[in-house]
């Protein structure tokens, strides 16, 4: 009977544990695996562990290595992610089994003693399924709050992998001390008395595991936010430079307008003296000066003119067709830097999309917009090559943040090989209202 029980416990229940462990592991990796791979992993994994010499550390180490190998070769995961998720799944399952096992050891003496074998078998089966249920709940909770952030910064994986392994080894050490050794004190076996302590240790181990995952998540959020802040600071520096260039352009334009009467008088005198060739040369020089002061897109906002001129100039140098028919209110309650954040991010995304298109495809960027009452509508249309699924990266997030500040809206749409970005802003009637948003 004991031989059958040992076979059932090691192979049958071991296969079930392998099956669910692999399912949790695949879920963490966000991969889709055919169902027969689950069965194959469960049977082969249980067979391998049954062939190993008995010992929890050896068995759990083999379990982790099997999960890692399946993650690398079957799911295409990198070794760091596979190691972390394999250790995490095994540790969650072992803590779950330990917690349920400790509870059953506490409850077992309270059961009727008439049929100890039946009660023991019932406790074993119920304990296994209760442990799997607890492990599933814990893995699902860890997956929801952790998997995305781990994928963001794989270079920091060891910050969470090492504490997980530490909890794993400490928990196994206490297991060996409490359950594999009979501690004699005063002629009585006190292993049962240690069960309460072990239960507390296992509960604290599970809580520590989630604290580590939560801290890791917050750490990666901090890294991501600091990176975005650095990018925004660089962008603000660039926009400030656009402002200075716009001021320089307009100072030159004002100077040219101031001198235009003198230029006209010079041309008039040359023509009166029948010096047409000199007059034509003078006019040509004036035209070159005027060309240097003109903008490829006149939006009625000098700062935005500089920004669009820079971006569209880059696009032209890349062989991208450009057009611009954008009119903005100036001055208005819209801050220049906010408008530039929208347009710079949108045009950077458009340039990136066009750059990644295959040679021979038509590439273009078109900026348009108009004023309608208290509303400003802007549309950036560009060619692109890819799927209809557009991920909201940092650029689109910055645009959305600006539109929300002005109680506006942003929408994106793809149609064939054309990408549309539409932005609607509400012009505030009082400057104080936008100041409150900024504060």
Coordinates of C-alpha atoms in Angstrom, one line a residue, residues 44-195:
X44 CA 8.5 14.1 -18.8
X45 CA 9.2 16.5 -15.9
X46 CA 7.7 14.1 -13.3
X47 CA 9.6 11.2 -14.8
X48 CA 12.9 13.1 -14.6
X49 CA 12.4 14.1 -11.0
X50 CA 11.4 10.6 -10.1
X51 CA 14.7 9.3 -11.5
X52 CA 16.7 11.8 -9.4
X53 CA 18.0 10.9 -5.9
X54 CA 15.5 12.0 -3.3
X55 CA 16.1 15.5 -1.9
X56 CA 14.0 18.6 -2.1
X57 CA 16.8 20.9 -3.2
X58 CA 17.8 18.5 -6.0
X59 CA 14.1 18.1 -7.2
X60 CA 13.3 21.8 -7.0
X61 CA 16.6 22.7 -8.8
X62 CA 15.7 20.2 -11.6
X63 CA 12.2 21.7 -11.7
X64 CA 13.6 25.2 -12.2
X65 CA 16.1 24.1 -14.9
X66 CA 13.3 22.2 -16.8
X67 CA 11.1 25.4 -16.8
X68 CA 14.1 27.5 -17.9
X69 CA 14.9 25.1 -20.7
X70 CA 11.3 25.1 -21.9
X71 CA 11.1 28.9 -21.7
X72 CA 14.3 29.3 -23.8
X73 CA 13.8 26.6 -26.4
X74 CA 10.0 26.4 -26.6
X75 CA 8.8 29.9 -25.8
X76 CA 11.8 31.9 -27.2
X77 CA 12.5 33.8 -23.9
X78 CA 15.8 35.2 -22.9
X79 CA 17.8 33.4 -20.2
X80 CA 17.3 36.2 -17.6
X81 CA 13.6 36.3 -17.9
X82 CA 13.3 32.5 -18.0
X83 CA 15.4 32.1 -14.9
X84 CA 13.4 34.8 -13.0
X85 CA 10.0 33.4 -13.9
X86 CA 11.0 29.8 -13.3
X87 CA 12.4 30.6 -9.8
X88 CA 9.3 32.7 -9.1
X89 CA 6.8 30.0 -10.1
X90 CA 8.6 27.3 -8.2
X91 CA 8.9 29.4 -5.1
X92 CA 5.3 30.4 -5.2
X93 CA 4.2 26.8 -5.6
X94 CA 6.5 25.6 -2.8
X95 CA 5.4 28.3 -0.4
X96 CA 1.7 27.4 -1.3
X97 CA 2.3 23.7 -0.7
X98 CA 4.2 24.6 2.6
X99 CA 1.4 26.8 3.9
X100 CA -1.3 24.3 3.1
X101 CA 0.8 21.5 4.5
X102 CA 1.4 23.3 7.7
X103 CA -2.3 24.0 8.1
X104 CA -3.1 20.3 7.5
X105 CA -0.6 19.2 10.1
X106 CA -2.3 21.4 12.6
X107 CA -5.7 20.1 11.6
X108 CA -4.8 16.4 11.4
X109 CA -4.7 15.6 15.1
X110 CA -8.3 17.0 15.3
X111 CA -9.6 14.5 12.8
X112 CA -11.3 11.1 13.9
X113 CA -8.6 8.4 14.5
X114 CA -10.8 5.5 13.4
X115 CA -9.4 5.3 9.8
X116 CA -6.0 6.9 9.8
X117 CA -5.1 5.7 6.3
X118 CA -8.3 7.0 4.8
X119 CA -8.0 10.4 6.6
X120 CA -4.3 10.6 5.5
X121 CA -5.2 9.9 1.8
X122 CA -8.0 12.4 1.9
X123 CA -5.8 15.1 3.5
X124 CA -3.1 14.4 0.9
X125 CA -5.4 14.8 -2.1
X126 CA -7.2 17.8 -0.7
X127 CA -3.9 19.3 0.3
X128 CA -2.5 19.0 -3.2
X129 CA -5.6 20.6 -4.8
X130 CA -5.8 23.4 -2.2
X131 CA -2.1 24.1 -2.7
X132 CA -2.6 24.3 -6.5
X133 CA -5.5 26.7 -6.0
X134 CA -3.5 28.9 -3.6
X135 CA -0.5 28.8 -6.1
X136 CA -2.8 29.8 -8.9
X137 CA -4.2 32.8 -7.0
X138 CA -0.8 34.0 -6.0
X139 CA 0.7 33.5 -9.5
X140 CA -2.2 35.4 -11.0
X141 CA -1.7 38.3 -8.5
X142 CA 2.0 38.4 -9.3
X143 CA 1.4 38.3 -13.0
X144 CA -1.1 41.2 -12.9
X145 CA 1.2 43.6 -11.0
X146 CA 4.6 42.4 -12.2
X147 CA 5.0 40.8 -15.6
X148 CA 4.8 44.1 -17.6
X149 CA 7.4 45.9 -15.5
X150 CA 9.8 43.1 -15.6
X151 CA 9.7 43.1 -19.4
X152 CA 10.5 46.8 -19.4
X153 CA 14.0 46.6 -17.8
X154 CA 15.5 43.2 -18.1
X155 CA 18.9 44.5 -16.9
X156 CA 17.5 44.8 -13.4
X157 CA 16.3 41.2 -13.2
X158 CA 18.9 40.2 -10.7
X159 CA 17.5 42.8 -8.2
X160 CA 14.5 40.5 -7.7
X161 CA 16.0 37.1 -8.7
X162 CA 18.5 37.1 -5.9
X163 CA 16.0 37.8 -3.1
X164 CA 13.6 35.2 -4.5
X165 CA 16.4 32.6 -4.4
X166 CA 17.3 33.7 -0.9
X167 CA 13.7 33.1 0.3
X168 CA 13.7 29.8 -1.6
X169 CA 16.8 28.5 0.2
X170 CA 15.7 29.8 3.6
X171 CA 12.3 28.1 3.3
X172 CA 13.9 24.8 2.3
X173 CA 16.4 25.1 5.2
X174 CA 13.6 25.5 7.7
X175 CA 11.7 22.6 6.0
X176 CA 14.7 20.3 6.5
X177 CA 15.1 21.4 10.1
X178 CA 11.4 21.1 11.1
X179 CA 10.0 18.2 9.1
X180 CA 13.1 16.0 8.4
X181 CA 14.6 16.1 11.8
X182 CA 13.1 15.0 15.1
X183 CA 14.0 17.5 17.7
X184 CA 14.0 15.9 21.2
X185 CA 13.4 18.1 24.2
X186 CA 12.7 16.6 27.6
X187 CA 12.1 13.1 26.0
X188 CA 9.2 14.4 23.8
X189 CA 9.1 15.0 20.1
X190 CA 8.5 18.7 19.5
X191 CA 8.3 18.7 15.7
X192 CA 4.5 19.3 15.9
X193 CA 5.1 22.3 18.1
X194 CA 7.3 23.8 15.4
X195 CA 4.6 23.6 12.8

